[in-house]
Coordinates of N, CA and C and ligand atoms in Angstrom, one line a residue:
M15 N 74.2 -50.2 129.3 CA 73.8 -49.1 128.4 C 74.1 -49.4 126.9
K16 N 75.2 -50.1 126.6 CA 75.4 -50.4 125.2 C 74.3 -51.4 124.8
L17 N 74.0 -52.2 125.7 CA 73.0 -53.3 125.4 C 71.7 -52.6 124.9
K18 N 71.4 -51.8 126.0 CA 70.0 -51.1 125.8 C 69.9 -50.3 124.6
N19 N 71.1 -49.7 124.1 CA 71.0 -48.8 122.9 C 71.0 -49.9 121.7
K20 N 71.6 -51.1 121.8 CA 71.6 -52.1 120.6 C 70.1 -52.4 120.5
I21 N 69.4 -52.6 121.6 CA 68.0 -53.1 121.5 C 67.0 -52.0 121.0
V22 N 67.2 -50.8 121.4 CA 66.5 -49.7 121.0 C 66.8 -49.6 119.4
G23 N 68.0 -49.8 119.1 CA 68.3 -49.7 117.6 C 67.7 -50.7 116.9
I24 N 67.6 -52.0 117.2 CA 67.0 -53.0 116.5 C 65.3 -52.8 116.5
V25 N 64.9 -52.2 117.7 CA 63.4 -52.0 117.6 C 63.1 -51.1 116.5
V26 N 64.1 -50.0 116.5 CA 63.8 -48.8 115.5 C 63.8 -49.4 114.1
V27 N 64.9 -50.2 113.8 CA 65.0 -50.8 112.5 C 63.9 -51.6 112.2
L28 N 63.3 -52.4 113.1 CA 62.2 -53.4 112.8 C 61.0 -52.4 112.6
A29 N 60.8 -51.6 113.5 CA 59.5 -50.7 113.2 C 59.7 -50.1 111.8
T30 N 60.8 -49.7 111.4 CA 60.8 -48.9 110.1 C 60.6 -50.0 109.0
I31 N 61.0 -51.3 109.0 CA 60.7 -52.1 108.0 C 59.3 -52.5 108.0
I32 N 58.7 -52.4 109.2 CA 57.2 -52.8 109.2 C 56.5 -51.6 108.5
F33 N 57.1 -50.4 109.0 CA 56.2 -49.1 108.4 C 56.5 -49.0 106.9
V34 N 57.6 -49.3 106.4 CA 57.9 -48.9 105.0 C 57.2 -50.3 104.2
G35 N 57.4 -51.4 104.7 CA 56.9 -52.6 103.7 C 55.5 -52.8 104.0
G36 N 55.0 -52.2 105.1 CA 53.5 -52.5 105.3 C 53.4 -53.8 106.0
V37 N 52.3 -53.8 106.8 CA 52.0 -55.1 107.4 C 51.1 -56.1 106.6
K38 N 51.7 -57.1 106.0 CA 50.9 -57.9 105.1 C 49.6 -58.5 105.7
P39 N 48.5 -58.4 105.2 CA 47.3 -58.9 105.8 C 47.5 -60.4 106.1
L40 N 46.9 -60.7 107.2 CA 46.8 -62.3 107.6 C 46.3 -63.0 106.6
V41 N 45.1 -62.6 106.0 CA 44.3 -63.3 104.9 C 45.1 -63.2 103.7
G42 N 45.4 -64.3 103.1 CA 46.1 -64.1 101.8 C 45.2 -63.5 100.6
L43 N 44.0 -63.4 100.8 CA 43.1 -63.0 99.8 C 43.3 -61.5 99.5
S44 N 44.1 -60.7 100.3 CA 44.2 -59.3 100.0 C 45.1 -58.9 99.1
N45 N 45.7 -59.8 98.4 CA 46.9 -59.7 97.5 C 46.6 -58.7 96.3
H46 N 45.3 -58.5 95.8 CA 44.9 -57.9 94.9 C 45.0 -56.4 95.1
K47 N 44.8 -56.0 96.2 CA 44.9 -54.5 96.8 C 46.4 -54.0 96.4
D48 N 47.4 -54.9 96.8 CA 48.8 -54.6 96.5 C 49.1 -54.6 95.1
A49 N 48.8 -55.8 94.6 CA 49.2 -56.1 93.2 C 48.6 -55.2 92.1
Y50 N 47.3 -55.0 92.3 CA 46.7 -54.2 91.0 C 46.1 -53.0 91.2
I51 N 46.0 -52.4 92.5 CA 45.4 -51.3 92.6 C 46.3 -50.1 92.7
S52 N 46.3 -49.2 91.8 CA 47.2 -48.0 91.8 C 46.1 -46.8 91.7
K53 N 46.1 -46.2 93.1 CA 44.9 -45.2 93.1 C 45.1 -43.8 92.1
T54 N 46.5 -43.7 92.0 CA 46.9 -42.5 91.3 C 47.0 -42.8 89.7
S55 N 47.2 -43.9 89.4 CA 47.5 -44.3 88.0 C 46.3 -44.4 87.2
A56 N 46.2 -43.5 86.0 CA 45.0 -43.6 85.2 C 45.5 -44.6 83.9
N57 N 46.7 -45.0 84.0 CA 47.1 -45.8 82.9 C 46.6 -47.2 82.7
T58 N 45.9 -47.5 81.6 CA 45.3 -48.7 81.6 C 46.2 -49.8 80.9
N59 N 47.5 -49.3 80.7 CA 48.3 -50.2 79.8 C 49.3 -51.0 80.7
T60 N 49.2 -50.6 82.0 CA 50.4 -51.4 82.7 C 49.5 -52.3 83.7
K61 N 50.2 -53.3 84.2 CA 49.5 -54.4 85.1 C 49.1 -53.8 86.3
S62 N 49.7 -52.6 86.8 CA 49.4 -52.2 88.0 C 48.0 -51.4 88.0
S63 N 47.4 -51.1 86.8 CA 46.2 -50.6 86.8 C 45.2 -51.3 87.4
K64 N 44.1 -50.5 88.0 CA 43.1 -51.3 88.8 C 42.1 -51.8 87.7
Y65 N 42.2 -51.3 86.5 CA 41.3 -51.8 85.5 C 41.6 -53.1 84.8
L66 N 42.9 -53.4 85.2 CA 43.3 -54.8 84.7 C 43.3 -55.8 85.9
M67 N 42.6 -55.5 87.0 CA 42.4 -56.4 88.1 C 42.0 -57.8 87.8
L68 N 42.7 -58.9 88.0 CA 42.2 -60.2 87.8 C 41.5 -60.9 88.9
V69 N 40.3 -61.0 88.7 CA 39.4 -61.6 89.8 C 38.8 -63.0 89.1
N70 N 39.2 -64.1 89.7 CA 38.6 -65.3 89.2 C 38.8 -66.4 90.4
K71 N 38.4 -67.7 89.9 CA 38.3 -68.7 91.1 C 39.8 -68.8 91.9
K72 N 40.9 -68.5 91.1 CA 42.1 -68.6 91.6 C 42.6 -67.2 92.3
N73 N 42.0 -66.2 91.8 CA 42.4 -64.8 92.5 C 41.2 -64.1 93.0
P74 N 40.7 -64.6 94.1 CA 39.7 -64.0 94.8 C 40.1 -62.6 95.4
L75 N 39.0 -61.9 95.7 CA 39.2 -60.5 96.5 C 39.0 -60.8 97.9
A76 N 39.5 -59.8 98.6 CA 39.4 -60.1 100.1 C 37.8 -59.8 100.5
L77 N 37.5 -60.3 101.6 CA 36.2 -60.2 102.2 C 35.9 -58.8 102.3
D78 N 36.9 -58.0 102.7 CA 36.5 -56.5 102.9 C 36.9 -55.6 101.8
Y79 N 37.2 -56.1 100.7 CA 37.5 -55.4 99.5 C 36.3 -54.5 98.9
E80 N 36.5 -53.4 98.9 CA 35.3 -52.4 98.3 C 35.9 -51.4 97.5
P81 N 35.3 -51.4 96.3 CA 35.9 -50.2 95.3 C 35.7 -48.9 96.0
E82 N 36.4 -48.0 95.7 CA 36.4 -46.6 96.5 C 35.4 -45.5 95.8
N83 N 35.3 -45.6 94.5 CA 34.6 -44.6 94.0 C 33.3 -45.3 93.2
L84 N 32.4 -45.7 94.0 CA 31.3 -46.3 93.3 C 30.2 -45.2 93.0
V85 N 29.7 -45.2 91.9 CA 28.5 -44.4 91.5 C 27.5 -45.1 90.7
K86 N 26.4 -44.6 90.6 CA 25.3 -45.2 89.7 C 25.4 -44.7 88.4
P87 N 25.6 -45.6 87.4 CA 25.5 -45.1 86.0 C 24.1 -44.6 85.5
N88 N 24.1 -43.7 84.8 CA 22.9 -43.2 84.5 C 22.2 -43.9 83.2
V89 N 21.9 -45.0 83.4 CA 21.3 -45.9 82.4 C 20.1 -46.6 83.0
E90 N 19.3 -47.1 82.1 CA 18.2 -47.9 82.5 C 18.4 -49.3 83.2
F91 N 17.9 -49.6 84.2 CA 18.2 -50.8 84.9 C 16.8 -51.5 85.0
L92 N 16.8 -52.8 85.3 CA 15.7 -53.6 85.3 C 15.0 -53.0 86.7
S93 N 13.8 -52.9 87.0 CA 13.1 -52.3 88.1 C 13.5 -53.2 89.4
S94 N 13.7 -54.5 89.2 CA 14.0 -55.3 90.3 C 15.5 -55.1 90.7
T95 N 16.4 -54.4 90.2 CA 17.7 -54.2 90.4 C 17.9 -53.3 91.6
S96 N 18.4 -53.7 92.8 CA 18.5 -53.0 94.1 C 19.5 -51.6 93.7
E97 N 19.3 -50.5 94.5 CA 20.0 -49.4 94.2 C 21.5 -49.8 94.4
K98 N 22.0 -50.5 95.4 CA 23.3 -50.9 95.6 C 23.9 -51.7 94.4
S99 N 23.3 -52.6 93.8 CA 23.7 -53.3 92.8 C 23.7 -52.7 91.4
R100 N 23.3 -51.4 91.5 CA 23.4 -50.6 90.2 C 24.7 -49.7 90.3
Q101 N 25.5 -49.9 91.2 CA 26.8 -49.0 91.3 C 28.0 -49.7 90.5
M102 N 28.7 -48.7 90.1 CA 30.0 -49.1 89.3 C 31.2 -48.3 89.7
D103 N 32.3 -48.7 89.6 CA 33.4 -47.8 89.5 C 33.1 -46.6 88.5
E104 N 33.5 -45.4 88.9 CA 33.2 -44.2 88.4 C 33.5 -44.1 86.8
T105 N 34.7 -44.6 86.6 CA 35.3 -44.5 85.2 C 34.5 -45.6 84.2
A106 N 34.3 -46.7 85.0 CA 33.4 -47.8 84.4 C 32.1 -47.4 83.9
A107 N 31.5 -46.7 85.1 CA 30.0 -46.2 84.9 C 30.0 -45.3 83.8
K108 N 30.9 -44.3 83.5 CA 30.9 -43.3 82.5 C 30.9 -44.2 81.1
A109 N 31.8 -45.0 81.2 CA 31.9 -45.8 79.8 C 30.7 -46.7 79.5
L110 N 30.1 -47.2 80.8 CA 28.9 -47.9 80.2 C 27.8 -46.9 79.7
E111 N 27.7 -45.7 80.4 CA 26.7 -44.7 79.7 C 26.9 -44.6 78.2
E112 N 28.2 -44.4 77.8 CA 28.5 -44.3 76.4 C 28.3 -45.6 75.6
L113 N 28.4 -46.8 76.3 CA 27.9 -47.9 75.5 C 26.5 -48.0 75.2
F114 N 25.7 -47.8 76.4 CA 24.3 -47.8 76.3 C 23.9 -46.9 75.1
Q115 N 24.3 -45.7 75.2 CA 24.1 -44.6 74.3 C 24.4 -45.2 72.8
G116 N 25.7 -45.7 72.7 CA 26.1 -46.1 71.3 C 25.2 -47.2 70.9
A117 N 24.7 -48.0 71.7 CA 23.8 -49.3 71.3 C 22.5 -48.6 70.8
K118 N 22.0 -47.6 71.6 CA 20.6 -47.0 71.3 C 20.6 -46.5 70.0
E119 N 21.8 -45.8 69.7 CA 21.9 -45.1 68.2 C 21.7 -46.0 67.2
E120 N 22.1 -47.5 67.5 CA 21.9 -48.5 66.5 C 20.6 -49.4 66.8
N121 N 19.6 -48.6 67.4 CA 18.5 -49.4 67.9 C 18.5 -50.6 68.6
I122 N 19.6 -50.7 69.5 CA 19.9 -51.7 70.5 C 19.5 -51.2 71.8
I123 N 18.5 -51.8 72.5 CA 18.2 -51.4 73.8 C 18.7 -52.2 74.8
L124 N 19.5 -51.8 75.7 CA 20.1 -52.5 76.7 C 19.7 -52.2 78.0
L125 N 19.5 -53.0 79.0 CA 19.1 -52.7 80.3 C 20.2 -53.2 81.2
G126 N 20.5 -52.5 82.3 CA 21.4 -53.0 83.3 C 20.7 -53.9 84.3
S127 N 21.4 -55.0 84.5 CA 20.8 -56.1 85.5 C 21.5 -56.1 86.9
S128 N 22.7 -56.3 86.8 CA 23.5 -56.4 88.0 C 24.8 -56.0 87.8
A129 N 25.2 -55.0 88.7 CA 26.6 -54.6 88.6 C 27.4 -54.9 89.8
Y130 N 27.6 -53.9 90.8 CA 28.4 -54.3 92.0 C 27.8 -55.2 92.9
R131 N 28.5 -56.0 93.3 CA 28.1 -57.0 94.4 C 29.0 -57.1 95.6
S132 N 28.7 -56.7 96.7 CA 29.7 -56.8 97.8 C 29.8 -58.2 98.1
Y133 N 30.9 -58.5 99.1 CA 31.1 -59.9 99.4 C 29.8 -60.6 100.0
R134 N 29.2 -59.6 101.0 CA 28.0 -60.0 101.7 C 26.8 -60.5 100.7
S135 N 26.6 -59.6 99.6 CA 25.6 -60.0 98.7 C 25.9 -61.2 97.9
Q136 N 27.2 -61.5 97.8 CA 27.6 -62.6 96.9 C 27.2 -63.9 97.7
V137 N 27.3 -63.8 99.1 CA 26.9 -65.0 100.0 C 25.4 -65.2 99.7
R138 N 24.6 -64.1 99.7 CA 23.2 -64.3 99.5 C 22.9 -64.9 98.0
V139 N 23.6 -64.3 97.0 CA 23.4 -64.8 95.8 C 23.5 -66.4 95.6
L140 N 24.6 -66.7 96.2 CA 24.9 -68.1 96.1 C 23.9 -69.0 97.0
Q141 N 23.3 -68.6 98.1 CA 22.4 -69.1 98.8 C 21.2 -69.4 98.0
D142 N 20.6 -68.3 97.5 CA 19.6 -68.2 96.8 C 19.6 -69.2 95.5
E143 N 20.8 -69.2 94.8 CA 20.9 -70.1 93.7 C 20.8 -71.6 94.0
I144 N 21.5 -71.8 95.2 CA 21.5 -73.2 95.6 C 20.2 -73.6 95.8
S145 N 19.4 -72.8 96.8 CA 18.0 -73.1 97.0 C 17.2 -73.4 95.8
S146 N 17.2 -72.5 94.8 CA 16.3 -72.6 93.7 C 16.9 -73.6 92.6
N147 N 18.1 -73.7 92.4 CA 18.6 -74.5 91.2 C 19.5 -75.7 91.7
G148 N 19.8 -75.7 93.1 CA 20.7 -76.9 93.4 C 22.2 -76.5 93.4
V149 N 23.0 -77.3 94.0 CA 24.5 -77.0 94.2 C 25.2 -77.1 92.9
D150 N 25.0 -78.1 92.1 CA 25.7 -78.1 90.8 C 25.6 -77.1 89.9
Y151 N 24.3 -76.5 89.7 CA 24.0 -75.4 88.9 C 24.7 -74.1 89.6
A152 N 24.6 -74.1 90.8 CA 25.1 -72.9 91.5 C 26.6 -72.8 91.4
N153 N 27.2 -74.0 91.5 CA 28.9 -74.0 91.2 C 29.3 -73.6 89.9
Q154 N 28.4 -73.9 88.8 CA 28.8 -73.6 87.6 C 28.6 -72.1 87.1
Y155 N 27.6 -71.5 87.8 CA 27.1 -70.3 87.2 C 27.4 -69.2 88.1
V156 N 27.5 -69.4 89.5 CA 27.6 -68.3 90.6 C 29.0 -68.6 91.2
A157 N 29.6 -67.4 91.2 CA 31.0 -67.3 91.8 C 30.9 -67.5 93.3
K158 N 31.9 -68.2 93.9 CA 31.8 -68.1 95.4 C 32.2 -66.8 95.9
P159 N 31.7 -66.5 97.1 CA 31.9 -65.2 97.6 C 33.6 -64.8 97.5
G160 N 33.8 -63.5 97.1 CA 35.1 -63.1 96.8 C 35.7 -63.5 95.4
K161 N 35.0 -64.3 94.7 CA 35.5 -64.8 93.5 C 34.8 -64.1 92.4
S162 N 33.9 -63.4 92.7 CA 33.0 -62.7 91.7 C 33.8 -61.3 91.3
E163 N 33.8 -61.3 89.9 CA 34.3 -60.1 89.4 C 33.5 -58.8 89.7
H164 N 32.1 -59.2 90.0 CA 31.3 -58.0 90.2 C 31.7 -57.3 91.5
Q165 N 32.4 -57.7 92.4 CA 32.9 -57.1 93.6 C 33.9 -56.1 93.4
S166 N 34.5 -56.2 92.2 CA 35.6 -55.2 91.7 C 34.8 -53.7 91.4
G167 N 33.6 -53.9 91.1 CA 32.9 -52.6 90.5 C 33.2 -52.4 89.1
L168 N 33.8 -53.2 88.4 CA 34.2 -52.9 87.0 C 33.3 -53.9 86.1
A169 N 32.4 -54.7 86.7 CA 31.7 -55.5 85.8 C 30.1 -55.4 86.0
I170 N 29.5 -55.7 84.8 CA 28.0 -55.7 84.9 C 27.4 -56.5 84.1
D171 N 26.3 -57.2 84.5 CA 25.4 -58.1 83.6 C 24.4 -57.0 83.0
V172 N 24.2 -57.4 81.7 CA 23.3 -56.5 81.0 C 22.2 -57.4 80.5
T173 N 21.0 -56.9 80.1 CA 20.0 -57.8 79.5 C 19.2 -56.9 78.6
N174 N 18.3 -57.5 77.8 CA 17.3 -56.8 77.0 C 16.0 -56.7 77.6
E175 N 15.0 -56.2 76.7 CA 13.7 -55.9 77.2 C 13.0 -57.4 77.3
A176 N 13.3 -58.3 76.4 CA 12.7 -59.5 76.3 C 13.4 -60.4 77.6
R177 N 14.4 -59.8 78.1 CA 15.1 -60.6 79.2 C 15.5 -62.0 78.8
C178 N 15.8 -62.1 77.5 CA 16.4 -63.3 76.9 C 17.6 -63.0 76.1
F179 N 18.7 -62.9 76.9 CA 20.1 -62.5 76.4 C 20.9 -63.7 75.9
D180 N 20.4 -64.5 75.1 CA 21.2 -65.6 74.6 C 22.0 -65.1 73.4
K181 N 22.9 -65.8 72.9 CA 23.9 -65.2 71.8 C 23.4 -65.1 70.6
T182 N 22.0 -65.5 70.3 CA 21.4 -65.2 69.0 C 20.6 -63.9 69.1
S183 N 20.4 -63.4 70.2 CA 19.7 -62.1 70.4 C 20.4 -60.9 69.5
P184 N 19.8 -60.0 69.0 CA 20.6 -58.9 68.4 C 21.2 -58.0 69.5
E185 N 20.9 -57.9 70.6 CA 21.5 -57.3 71.7 C 22.8 -57.8 72.1
A186 N 22.9 -59.3 72.3 CA 24.0 -60.0 72.7 C 25.1 -59.8 71.4
K187 N 24.7 -59.9 70.2 CA 25.3 -59.8 69.0 C 26.0 -58.6 69.0
W188 N 25.3 -57.5 69.2 CA 25.7 -56.3 69.2 C 26.9 -55.9 70.2
L189 N 26.5 -56.3 71.5 CA 27.5 -56.3 72.6 C 28.8 -57.0 72.3
E190 N 28.7 -58.2 71.7 CA 29.8 -58.9 71.4 C 30.9 -58.4 70.5
N191 N 30.3 -57.5 69.6 CA 31.1 -56.9 68.5 C 31.4 -55.5 68.7
N192 N 30.6 -54.9 69.7 CA 30.9 -53.5 70.1 C 31.5 -53.0 71.3
A193 N 31.3 -54.0 72.4 CA 31.7 -53.4 73.8 C 33.0 -52.9 73.7
Y194 N 34.0 -53.6 73.1 CA 35.4 -53.0 73.0 C 35.4 -51.5 72.7
R195 N 34.6 -51.0 71.8 CA 34.7 -49.6 71.5 C 34.6 -48.7 72.7
F196 N 34.0 -49.2 73.6 CA 33.7 -48.4 74.8 C 34.6 -48.7 76.0
G197 N 35.5 -49.6 75.8 CA 36.4 -50.1 76.8 C 36.0 -51.4 77.6
F198 N 34.9 -52.0 77.1 CA 34.5 -53.3 77.9 C 34.9 -54.5 77.1
I199 N 35.1 -55.7 77.6 CA 35.2 -57.1 77.0 C 34.2 -57.9 77.5
L200 N 33.8 -59.0 76.8 CA 33.0 -60.0 77.0 C 34.0 -60.8 78.1
R201 N 33.6 -60.9 79.1 CA 34.5 -61.6 79.9 C 34.6 -63.1 80.0
Y202 N 33.5 -63.9 79.6 CA 33.6 -65.3 79.7 C 33.1 -65.8 78.4
L203 N 34.1 -66.0 77.6 CA 33.9 -66.4 76.1 C 33.5 -67.8 76.0
E204 N 32.8 -68.2 74.9 CA 32.6 -69.4 74.6 C 33.9 -70.2 74.1
G205 N 34.0 -71.4 74.7 CA 35.0 -72.3 74.2 C 36.4 -71.7 75.2
K206 N 36.2 -70.9 76.0 CA 37.2 -70.5 76.9 C 37.0 -70.9 78.4
E207 N 36.0 -71.8 78.5 CA 35.6 -72.1 80.0 C 36.9 -72.6 80.8
D208 N 37.7 -73.4 80.2 CA 38.9 -73.9 81.0 C 39.8 -72.9 81.5
I209 N 39.8 -71.7 80.8 CA 40.7 -70.7 81.1 C 40.1 -69.5 82.1
T210 N 38.8 -69.4 81.8 CA 38.2 -68.4 82.8 C 37.6 -69.1 84.1
G211 N 37.4 -70.3 83.8 CA 36.7 -71.0 85.1 C 35.2 -70.8 85.1
Y212 N 34.6 -70.2 84.0 CA 33.1 -70.0 84.1 C 32.6 -70.3 82.6
N213 N 31.4 -70.6 82.7 CA 30.6 -70.9 81.5 C 30.4 -69.7 80.5
Y214 N 30.1 -69.8 79.3 CA 29.9 -68.6 78.4 C 28.8 -67.7 79.0
E215 N 29.2 -66.6 79.1 CA 28.0 -65.6 79.6 C 28.0 -64.4 78.7
P216 N 27.1 -64.3 77.6 CA 27.1 -63.2 76.8 C 26.6 -61.9 77.4
W217 N 26.2 -61.9 78.5 CA 25.7 -60.8 79.2 C 26.7 -60.0 80.1
H218 N 27.8 -60.7 80.4 CA 28.7 -60.1 81.5 C 29.9 -59.5 80.8
I219 N 29.9 -58.2 81.1 CA 30.9 -57.4 80.5 C 31.7 -56.8 81.6
R220 N 33.1 -56.4 81.3 CA 33.9 -56.1 82.3 C 34.8 -54.9 81.7
Y221 N 35.1 -53.9 82.5 CA 35.6 -52.7 82.0 C 37.3 -52.9 82.2
V222 N 38.0 -52.6 81.1 CA 39.5 -52.6 81.1 C 40.1 -51.4 80.5
G223 N 39.4 -50.7 79.9 CA 39.8 -49.4 79.1 C 39.9 -49.8 77.7
K224 N 39.8 -48.8 76.8 CA 39.6 -48.9 75.4 C 40.8 -49.7 74.7
D225 N 42.1 -49.4 74.9 CA 43.2 -49.9 74.4 C 43.4 -51.4 74.6
V226 N 42.9 -51.8 75.9 CA 43.2 -53.2 76.1 C 41.9 -53.9 75.7
A227 N 40.9 -53.4 75.7 CA 39.6 -54.0 75.3 C 39.9 -54.3 73.8
K228 N 40.4 -53.3 72.8 CA 40.6 -53.5 71.6 C 41.3 -54.8 71.3
D229 N 42.4 -54.7 72.0 CA 43.5 -55.7 71.8 C 42.9 -57.2 72.1
I230 N 42.2 -57.3 73.2 CA 41.6 -58.5 73.7 C 40.5 -58.9 72.7
Y231 N 39.7 -58.1 72.2 CA 38.6 -58.3 71.2 C 39.3 -58.8 69.9
E232 N 40.2 -58.0 69.4 CA 40.9 -58.4 68.1 C 41.6 -59.9 68.1
R233 N 42.1 -60.1 69.3 CA 42.8 -61.3 69.5 C 42.0 -62.6 69.9
N234 N 40.8 -62.2 70.3 CA 39.8 -63.2 70.7 C 40.3 -64.0 72.0
I235 N 40.8 -63.2 73.0 CA 41.4 -63.9 74.0 C 40.6 -63.4 75.3
T236 N 41.0 -64.0 76.3 CA 40.6 -63.7 77.7 C 41.4 -62.8 78.4
L237 N 40.9 -62.3 79.5 CA 41.7 -61.3 80.5 C 43.0 -62.2 80.9
E238 N 42.6 -63.5 81.2 CA 43.6 -64.3 81.8 C 44.9 -64.5 80.8
E239 N 44.4 -64.7 79.5 CA 45.4 -64.9 78.4 C 46.3 -63.5 78.4
Y240 N 45.5 -62.4 78.3 CA 46.1 -61.1 78.0 C 47.1 -60.9 79.3
L241 N 46.7 -61.1 80.4 CA 47.6 -60.8 81.5 C 48.9 -61.8 81.6
N242 N 48.6 -63.1 81.2 CA 49.9 -64.0 81.1 C 50.9 -63.4 79.9
D243 N 50.3 -62.9 78.9 CA 51.1 -62.4 77.9 C 52.1 -61.3 78.3
M244 N 51.6 -60.6 79.2 CA 52.3 -59.5 79.8 C 53.5 -59.9 80.8
V245 N 53.4 -61.1 81.3 CA 54.4 -61.5 82.2 C 55.8 -61.5 81.7
Ligands
ZN309 ZN1 28.1 -61.2 85.7

């Protein structure tokens, strides 16, 4: 009986540890959920905020990671943009509406091009890019599935009516200097390719919240640098 009781006791303790600690996913890619997502926290100044989620080549999202509160921002998109890829995190979507409105007030017309990308759609984007532009180009410009910030629902590529969003266009210049006022950062800065792992992309903005965006903009740093600073 004593031995049986001991065994029962051990089983209860183990079950409790597993229950409290949570079963770690077998795939190491799920770390983000634990590390960065805090559903109840609206605080954008702590590392636990989902708005500071770091997604890059070294920190991929899990295959099954899907943002919980995707909505379609009420802004104009390219007609070719699918309904699904118009979606963003609810808070980011609201901020985007304000950004587009703020731009419009200064006669800058922006268009949404591509926001949320599921893991599956990232596979398709990569395949398309390889078949049209080759493996090297795709490697440089297209994130591998799971390594795209677009999967977070916090990022969007924007464009202009001319569909020529290079850094000399008035729209790109406006975005570079004003996105932070609405809580967005230019995620892939020129000259920071070694840190972000991606070439300069004047069209890709990422929601981080107003305070953090202002700090990042004023210091001309990347999200990677910002988060390292906080360690
Ligand atoms: Zn992008």
